[in-house]
PDB file of C-alpha atoms in Angstrom:
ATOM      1  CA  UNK A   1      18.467   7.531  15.313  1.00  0.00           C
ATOM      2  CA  UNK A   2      16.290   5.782  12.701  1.00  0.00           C
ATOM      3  CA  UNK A   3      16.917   4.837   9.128  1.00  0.00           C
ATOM      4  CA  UNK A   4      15.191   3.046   6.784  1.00  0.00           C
ATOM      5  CA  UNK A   5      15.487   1.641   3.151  1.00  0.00           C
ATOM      6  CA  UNK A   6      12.904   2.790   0.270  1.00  0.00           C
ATOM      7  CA  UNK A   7      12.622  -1.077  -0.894  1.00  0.00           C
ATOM      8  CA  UNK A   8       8.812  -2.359  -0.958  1.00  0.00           C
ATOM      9  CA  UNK A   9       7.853   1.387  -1.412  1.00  0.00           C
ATOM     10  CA  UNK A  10       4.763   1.832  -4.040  1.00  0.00           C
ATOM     11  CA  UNK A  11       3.961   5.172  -6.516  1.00  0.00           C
ATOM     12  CA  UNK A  12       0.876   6.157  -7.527  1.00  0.00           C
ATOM     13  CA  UNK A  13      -1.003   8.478  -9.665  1.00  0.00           C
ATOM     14  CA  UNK A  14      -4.587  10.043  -9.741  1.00  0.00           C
ATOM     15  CA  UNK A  15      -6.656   8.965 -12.176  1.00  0.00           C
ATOM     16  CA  UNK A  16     -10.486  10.280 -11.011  1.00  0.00           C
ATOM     17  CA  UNK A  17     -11.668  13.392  -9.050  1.00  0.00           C
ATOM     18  CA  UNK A  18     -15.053  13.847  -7.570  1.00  0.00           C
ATOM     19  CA  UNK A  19     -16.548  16.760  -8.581  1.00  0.00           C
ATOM     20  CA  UNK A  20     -15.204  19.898  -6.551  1.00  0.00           C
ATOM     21  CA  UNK A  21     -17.257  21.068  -3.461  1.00  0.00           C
ATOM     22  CA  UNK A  22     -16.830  25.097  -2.423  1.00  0.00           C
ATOM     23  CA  UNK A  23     -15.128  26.055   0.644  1.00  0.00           C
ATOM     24  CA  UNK A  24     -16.944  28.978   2.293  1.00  0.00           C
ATOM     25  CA  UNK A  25     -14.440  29.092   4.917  1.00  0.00           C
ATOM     26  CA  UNK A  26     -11.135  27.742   6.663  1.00  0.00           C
ATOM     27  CA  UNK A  27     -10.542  27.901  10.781  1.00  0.00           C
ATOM     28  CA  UNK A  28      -7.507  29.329  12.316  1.00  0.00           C
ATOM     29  CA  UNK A  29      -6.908  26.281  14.202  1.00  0.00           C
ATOM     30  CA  UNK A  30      -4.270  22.954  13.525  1.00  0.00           C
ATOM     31  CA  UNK A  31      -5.798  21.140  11.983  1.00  0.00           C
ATOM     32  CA  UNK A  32      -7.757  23.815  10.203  1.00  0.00           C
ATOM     33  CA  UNK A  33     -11.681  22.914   9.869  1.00  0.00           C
ATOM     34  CA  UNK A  34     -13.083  23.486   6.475  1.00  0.00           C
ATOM     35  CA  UNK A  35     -16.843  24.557   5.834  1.00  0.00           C
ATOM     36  CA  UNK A  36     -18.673  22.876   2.895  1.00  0.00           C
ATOM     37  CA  UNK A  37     -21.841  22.299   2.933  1.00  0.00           C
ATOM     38  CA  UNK A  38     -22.841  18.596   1.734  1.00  0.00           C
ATOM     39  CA  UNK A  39     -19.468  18.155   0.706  1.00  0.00           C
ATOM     40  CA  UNK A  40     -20.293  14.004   1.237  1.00  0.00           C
ATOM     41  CA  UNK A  41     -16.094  13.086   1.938  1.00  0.00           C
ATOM     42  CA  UNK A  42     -15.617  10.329   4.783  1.00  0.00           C
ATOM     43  CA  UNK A  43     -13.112  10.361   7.016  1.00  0.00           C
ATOM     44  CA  UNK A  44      -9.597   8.962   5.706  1.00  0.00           C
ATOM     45  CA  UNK A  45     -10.069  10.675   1.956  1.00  0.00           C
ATOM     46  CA  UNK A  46      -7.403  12.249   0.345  1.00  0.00           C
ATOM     47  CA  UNK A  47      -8.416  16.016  -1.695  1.00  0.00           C
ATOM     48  CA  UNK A  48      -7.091  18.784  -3.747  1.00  0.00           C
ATOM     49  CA  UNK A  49      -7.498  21.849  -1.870  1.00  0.00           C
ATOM     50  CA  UNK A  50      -7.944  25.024  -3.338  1.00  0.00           C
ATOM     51  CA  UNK A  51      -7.411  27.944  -1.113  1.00  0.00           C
ATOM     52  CA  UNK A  52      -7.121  31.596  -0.861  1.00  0.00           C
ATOM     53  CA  UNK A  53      -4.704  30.760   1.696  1.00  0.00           C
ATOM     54  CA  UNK A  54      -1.935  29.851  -1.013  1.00  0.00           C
ATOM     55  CA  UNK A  55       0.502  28.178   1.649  1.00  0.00           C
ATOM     56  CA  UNK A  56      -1.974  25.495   2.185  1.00  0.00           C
ATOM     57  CA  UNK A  57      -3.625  25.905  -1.651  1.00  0.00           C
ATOM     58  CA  UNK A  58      -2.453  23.255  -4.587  1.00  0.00           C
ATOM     59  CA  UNK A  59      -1.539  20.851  -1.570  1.00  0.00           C
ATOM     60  CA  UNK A  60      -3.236  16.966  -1.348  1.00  0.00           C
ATOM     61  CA  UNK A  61      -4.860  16.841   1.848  1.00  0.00           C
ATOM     62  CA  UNK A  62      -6.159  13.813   4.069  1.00  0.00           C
ATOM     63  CA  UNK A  63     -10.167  14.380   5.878  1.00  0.00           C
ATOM     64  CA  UNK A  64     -10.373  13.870   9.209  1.00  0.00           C
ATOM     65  CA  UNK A  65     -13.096  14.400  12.098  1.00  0.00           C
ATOM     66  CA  UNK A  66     -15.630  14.561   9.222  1.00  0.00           C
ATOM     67  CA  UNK A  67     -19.353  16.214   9.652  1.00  0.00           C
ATOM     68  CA  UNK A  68     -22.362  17.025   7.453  1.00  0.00           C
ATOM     69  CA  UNK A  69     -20.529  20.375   6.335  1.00  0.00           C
ATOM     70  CA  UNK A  70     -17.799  20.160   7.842  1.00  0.00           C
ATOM     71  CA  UNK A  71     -13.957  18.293   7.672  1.00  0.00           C
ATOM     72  CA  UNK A  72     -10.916  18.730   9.508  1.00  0.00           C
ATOM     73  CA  UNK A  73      -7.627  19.388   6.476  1.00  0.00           C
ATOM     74  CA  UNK A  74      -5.356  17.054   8.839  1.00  0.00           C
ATOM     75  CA  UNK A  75      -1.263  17.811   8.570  1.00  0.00           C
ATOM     76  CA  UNK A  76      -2.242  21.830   8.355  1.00  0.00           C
ATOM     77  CA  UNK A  77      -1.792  24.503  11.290  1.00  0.00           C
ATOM     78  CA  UNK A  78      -3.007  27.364  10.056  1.00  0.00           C
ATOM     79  CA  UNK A  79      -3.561  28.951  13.611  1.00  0.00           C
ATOM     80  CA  UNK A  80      -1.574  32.748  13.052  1.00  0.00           C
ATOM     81  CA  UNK A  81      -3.316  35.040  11.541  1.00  0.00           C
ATOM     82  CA  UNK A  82      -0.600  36.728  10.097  1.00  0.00           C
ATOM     83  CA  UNK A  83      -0.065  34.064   7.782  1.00  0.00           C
ATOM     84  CA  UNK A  84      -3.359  32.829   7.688  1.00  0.00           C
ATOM     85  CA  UNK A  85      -5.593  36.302   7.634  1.00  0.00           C
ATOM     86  CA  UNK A  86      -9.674  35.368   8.145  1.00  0.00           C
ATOM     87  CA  UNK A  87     -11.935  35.909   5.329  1.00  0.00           C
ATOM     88  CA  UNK A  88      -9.612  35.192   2.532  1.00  0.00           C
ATOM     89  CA  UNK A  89      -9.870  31.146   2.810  1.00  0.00           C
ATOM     90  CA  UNK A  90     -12.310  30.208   0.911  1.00  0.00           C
ATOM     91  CA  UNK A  91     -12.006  28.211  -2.089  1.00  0.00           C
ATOM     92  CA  UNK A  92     -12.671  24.870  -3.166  1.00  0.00           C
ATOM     93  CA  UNK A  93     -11.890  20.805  -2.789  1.00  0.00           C
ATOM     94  CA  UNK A  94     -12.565  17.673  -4.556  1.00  0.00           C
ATOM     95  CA  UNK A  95     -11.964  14.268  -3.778  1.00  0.00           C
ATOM     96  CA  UNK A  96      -9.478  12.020  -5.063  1.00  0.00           C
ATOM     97  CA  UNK A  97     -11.503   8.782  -5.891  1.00  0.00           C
ATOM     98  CA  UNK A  98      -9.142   6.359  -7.433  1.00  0.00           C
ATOM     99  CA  UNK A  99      -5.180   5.990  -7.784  1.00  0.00           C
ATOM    100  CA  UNK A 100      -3.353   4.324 -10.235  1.00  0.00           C
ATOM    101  CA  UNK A 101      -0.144   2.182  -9.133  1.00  0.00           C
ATOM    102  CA  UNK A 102       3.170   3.550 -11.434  1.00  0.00           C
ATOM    103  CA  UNK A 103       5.422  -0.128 -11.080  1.00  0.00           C
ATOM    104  CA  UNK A 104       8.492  -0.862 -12.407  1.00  0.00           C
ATOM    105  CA  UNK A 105      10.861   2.144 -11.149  1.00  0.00           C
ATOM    106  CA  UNK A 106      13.961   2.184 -10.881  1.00  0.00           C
ATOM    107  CA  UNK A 107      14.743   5.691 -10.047  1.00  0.00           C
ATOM    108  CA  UNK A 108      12.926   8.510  -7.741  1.00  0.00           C
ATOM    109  CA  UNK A 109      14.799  12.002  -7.751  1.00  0.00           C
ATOM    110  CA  UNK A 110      14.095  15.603  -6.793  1.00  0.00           C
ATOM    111  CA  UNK A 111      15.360  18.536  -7.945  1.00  0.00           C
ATOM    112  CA  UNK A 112      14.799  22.230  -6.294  1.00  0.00           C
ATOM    113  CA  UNK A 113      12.811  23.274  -3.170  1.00  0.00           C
ATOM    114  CA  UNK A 114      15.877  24.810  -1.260  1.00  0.00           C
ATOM    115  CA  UNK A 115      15.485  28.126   0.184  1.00  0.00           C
ATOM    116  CA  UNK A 116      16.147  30.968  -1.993  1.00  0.00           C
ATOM    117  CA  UNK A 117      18.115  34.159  -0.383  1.00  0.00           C
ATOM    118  CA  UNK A 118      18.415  37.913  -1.554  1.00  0.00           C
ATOM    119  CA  UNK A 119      22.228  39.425  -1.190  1.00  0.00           C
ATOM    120  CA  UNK A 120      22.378  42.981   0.144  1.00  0.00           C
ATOM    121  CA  UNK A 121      25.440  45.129   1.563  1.00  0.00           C
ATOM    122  CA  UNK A 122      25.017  48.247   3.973  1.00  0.00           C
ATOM    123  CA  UNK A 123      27.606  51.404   2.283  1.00  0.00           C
ATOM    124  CA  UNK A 124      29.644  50.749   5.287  1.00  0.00           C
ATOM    125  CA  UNK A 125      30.010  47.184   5.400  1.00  0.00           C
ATOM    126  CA  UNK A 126      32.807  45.385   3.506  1.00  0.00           C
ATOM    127  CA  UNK A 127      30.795  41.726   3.997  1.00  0.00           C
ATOM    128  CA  UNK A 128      27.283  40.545   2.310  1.00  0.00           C
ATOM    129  CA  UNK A 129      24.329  39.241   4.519  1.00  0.00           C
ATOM    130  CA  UNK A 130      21.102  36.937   3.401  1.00  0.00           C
ATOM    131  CA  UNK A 131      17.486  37.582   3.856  1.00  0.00           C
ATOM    132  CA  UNK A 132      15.313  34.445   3.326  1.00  0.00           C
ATOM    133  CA  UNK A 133      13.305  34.919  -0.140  1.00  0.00           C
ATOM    134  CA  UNK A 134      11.435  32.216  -1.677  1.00  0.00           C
ATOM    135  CA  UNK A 135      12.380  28.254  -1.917  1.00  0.00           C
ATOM    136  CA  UNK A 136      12.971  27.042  -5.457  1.00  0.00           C
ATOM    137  CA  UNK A 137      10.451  25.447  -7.557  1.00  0.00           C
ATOM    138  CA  UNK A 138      10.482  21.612  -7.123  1.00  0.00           C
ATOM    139  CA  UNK A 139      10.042  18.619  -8.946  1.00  0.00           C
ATOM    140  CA  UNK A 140      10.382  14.901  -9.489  1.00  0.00           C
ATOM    141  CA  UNK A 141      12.027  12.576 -11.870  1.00  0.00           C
ATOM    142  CA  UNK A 142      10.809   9.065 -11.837  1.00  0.00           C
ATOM    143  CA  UNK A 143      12.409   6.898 -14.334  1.00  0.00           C
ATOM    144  CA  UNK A 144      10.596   3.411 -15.157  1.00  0.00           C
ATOM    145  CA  UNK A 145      11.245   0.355 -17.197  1.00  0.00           C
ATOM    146  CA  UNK A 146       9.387   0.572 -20.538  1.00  0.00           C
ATOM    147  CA  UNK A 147       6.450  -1.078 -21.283  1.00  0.00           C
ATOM    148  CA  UNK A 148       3.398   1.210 -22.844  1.00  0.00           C
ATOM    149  CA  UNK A 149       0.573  -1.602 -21.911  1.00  0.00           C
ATOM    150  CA  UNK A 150       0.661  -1.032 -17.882  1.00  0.00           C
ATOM    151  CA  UNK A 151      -1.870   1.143 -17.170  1.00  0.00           C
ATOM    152  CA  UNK A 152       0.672   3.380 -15.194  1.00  0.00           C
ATOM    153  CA  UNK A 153       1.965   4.224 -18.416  1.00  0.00           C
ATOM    154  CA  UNK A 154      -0.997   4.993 -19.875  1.00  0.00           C
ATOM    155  CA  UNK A 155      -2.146   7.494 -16.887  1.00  0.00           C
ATOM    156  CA  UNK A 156       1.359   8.966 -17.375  1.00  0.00           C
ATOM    157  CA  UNK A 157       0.959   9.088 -20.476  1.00  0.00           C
ATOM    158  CA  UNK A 158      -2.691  10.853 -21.040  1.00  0.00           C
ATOM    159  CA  UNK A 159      -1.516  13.058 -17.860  1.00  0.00           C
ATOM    160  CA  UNK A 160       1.314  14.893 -20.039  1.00  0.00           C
ATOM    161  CA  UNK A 161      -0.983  15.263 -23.151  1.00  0.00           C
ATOM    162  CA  UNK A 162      -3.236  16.989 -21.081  1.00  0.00           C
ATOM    163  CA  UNK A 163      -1.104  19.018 -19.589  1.00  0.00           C
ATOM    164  CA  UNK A 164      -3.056  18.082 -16.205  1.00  0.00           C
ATOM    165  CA  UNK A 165      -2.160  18.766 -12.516  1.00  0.00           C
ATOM    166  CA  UNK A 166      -2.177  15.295 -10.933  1.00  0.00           C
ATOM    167  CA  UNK A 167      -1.894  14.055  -7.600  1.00  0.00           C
ATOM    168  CA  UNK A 168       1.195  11.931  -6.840  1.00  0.00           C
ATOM    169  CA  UNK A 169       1.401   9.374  -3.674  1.00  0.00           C
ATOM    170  CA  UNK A 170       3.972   7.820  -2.362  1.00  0.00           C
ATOM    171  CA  UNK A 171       3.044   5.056   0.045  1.00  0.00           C
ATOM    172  CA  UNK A 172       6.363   4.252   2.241  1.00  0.00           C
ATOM    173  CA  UNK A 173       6.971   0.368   4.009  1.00  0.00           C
ATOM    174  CA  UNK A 174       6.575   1.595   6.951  1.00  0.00           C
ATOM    175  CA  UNK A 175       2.628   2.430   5.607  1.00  0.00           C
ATOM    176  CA  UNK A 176       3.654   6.374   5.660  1.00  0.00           C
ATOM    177  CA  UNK A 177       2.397   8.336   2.915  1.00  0.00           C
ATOM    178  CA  UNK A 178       3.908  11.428   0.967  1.00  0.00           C
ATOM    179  CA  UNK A 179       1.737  13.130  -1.014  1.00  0.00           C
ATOM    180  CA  UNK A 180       2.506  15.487  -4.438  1.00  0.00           C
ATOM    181  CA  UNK A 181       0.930  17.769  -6.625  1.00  0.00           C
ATOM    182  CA  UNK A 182       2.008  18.974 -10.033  1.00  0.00           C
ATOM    183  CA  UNK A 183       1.543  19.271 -13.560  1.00  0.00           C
ATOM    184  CA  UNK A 184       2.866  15.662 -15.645  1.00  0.00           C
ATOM    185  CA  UNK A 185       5.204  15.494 -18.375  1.00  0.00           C
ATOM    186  CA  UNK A 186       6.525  12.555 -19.713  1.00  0.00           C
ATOM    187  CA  UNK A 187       9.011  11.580 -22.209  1.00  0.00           C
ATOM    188  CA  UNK A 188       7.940   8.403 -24.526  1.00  0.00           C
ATOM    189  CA  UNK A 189      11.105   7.437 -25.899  1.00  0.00           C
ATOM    190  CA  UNK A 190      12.742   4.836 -23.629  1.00  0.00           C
ATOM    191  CA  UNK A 191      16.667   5.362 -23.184  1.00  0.00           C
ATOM    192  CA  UNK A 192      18.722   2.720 -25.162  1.00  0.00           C
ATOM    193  CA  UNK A 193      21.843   1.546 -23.176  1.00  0.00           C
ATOM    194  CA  UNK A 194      23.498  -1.533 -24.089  1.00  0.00           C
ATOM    195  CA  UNK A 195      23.051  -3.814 -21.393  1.00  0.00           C
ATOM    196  CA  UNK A 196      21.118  -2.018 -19.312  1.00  0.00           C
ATOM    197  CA  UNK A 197      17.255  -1.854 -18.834  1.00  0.00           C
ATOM    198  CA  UNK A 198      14.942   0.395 -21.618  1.00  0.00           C
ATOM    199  CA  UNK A 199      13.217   3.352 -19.306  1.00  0.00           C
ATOM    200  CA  UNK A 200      11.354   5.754 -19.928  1.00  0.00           C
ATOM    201  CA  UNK A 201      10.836   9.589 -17.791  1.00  0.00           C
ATOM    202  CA  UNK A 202       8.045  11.338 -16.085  1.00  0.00           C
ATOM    203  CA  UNK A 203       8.458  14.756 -14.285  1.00  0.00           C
ATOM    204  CA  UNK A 204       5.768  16.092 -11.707  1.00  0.00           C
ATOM    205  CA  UNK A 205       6.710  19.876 -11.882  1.00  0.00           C
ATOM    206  CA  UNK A 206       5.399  20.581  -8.020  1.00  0.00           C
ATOM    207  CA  UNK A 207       2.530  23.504  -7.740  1.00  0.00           C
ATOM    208  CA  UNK A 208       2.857  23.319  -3.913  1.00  0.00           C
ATOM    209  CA  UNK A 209       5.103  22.032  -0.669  1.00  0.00           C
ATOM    210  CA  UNK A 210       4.366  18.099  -0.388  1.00  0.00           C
ATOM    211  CA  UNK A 211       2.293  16.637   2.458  1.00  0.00           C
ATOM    212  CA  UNK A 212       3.328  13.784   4.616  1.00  0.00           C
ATOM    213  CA  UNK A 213       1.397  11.997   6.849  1.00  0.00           C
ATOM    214  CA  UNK A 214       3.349   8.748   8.853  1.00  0.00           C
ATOM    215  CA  UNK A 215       2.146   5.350   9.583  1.00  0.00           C
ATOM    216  CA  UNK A 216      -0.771   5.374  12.680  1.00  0.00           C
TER     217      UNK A 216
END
């Protein structure tokens, strides 16, 4: 058994893409090997996958085993077909080139991503049973002590007027790394408890299962 505390953990945001490089084609194979030509990632990048694969599409990604036109999507297993049906992966990927810390929180919740079940009776039965549907959209909630002149703010900030999808990442003591990605709103107005500390909310509304990759 292993257990850890969240203290010393950092939060970041995206704040630059590279421009997006077309996928011609994803292996069946874990990790899956993506084909773009010149794409010009190194290894150890993190990108914003679009697929027509959607279980792997809207997902942050890490490169690995990186050629000319070539780079492995490490975390993804994309090896049955069934799921993963050739000649419908292509799509497209751009780097993530620089990541802006979010300090000062003091809370980190998620709401949603449970697994979603549809109710059905035979005539003769006089008891329901489940059939696995869909899980539930997800999301965070990051709360965090006001002050509008970090520059985690400010990338919160122009995020939700944008109405942007953003890359969140989560970088763990232990030097694991979670990785989000979903469109940003955030709410300006701090809360105003007596006694306790002014803060101000940011939701990621989640376009895709998070990625986690632990400490090498």
């Amino acid at each position: 058994m292993a257990v850890s505390l969240p203290d010393g953990a950092t939060v970041a945001i995206a704040t630059a893409y590279g421009t997006a490089k077309a996928i011609s084609a994803i292996s069946n194979a874990a990790p899956g090997i993506a084909t773009s030509a010149a794409h010009g990632l190194a290894n150890g990048a993190f990108l914003e996958l679009k697929s027509g694969w959607q279980k792997i599409s809207e997902r942050i990604f890490k490169a690995g085993d990186v050629a000319t036109n070539a780079l492995s999507l490490l975390g993804t297993d994309t090896t049955d077909v069934n799921r993963f049906p050739a000649g419908s992966s292509g799509g497209s990927m751009r780097e993530i080139l620089a990541w802006t810390q979010i300090p000062q929180i003091l809370e980190f919740t998620t709401n949603g991503g449970d697994q979603q079940f549809a109710n059905f009776s035979f005539l003769e039965e006089d008891y329901e049973r489940q059939l696995p549907t869909v899980t539930a959209a997800q999301s965070i909630q990051i709360g965090i002590g006001d002050d509008p002149t970090l520059p985690g703010y400010q990338a919160l900030k122009a995020a939700g007027e944008a109405r942007a999808i953003r890359a969140i990442k989560i970088t763990l003591p232990n030097g694991s790394v979670i990785l989000y990605n979903g469109y940003v709103s955030f709410n300006e107005t701090p809360t105003l408890t007596k006694g306790q500390v002014m803060q101000v909310r940011a939701t990621i509304s989640l376009q895709g299962r998070p990625v986690r990759y632990t400490a090498t």
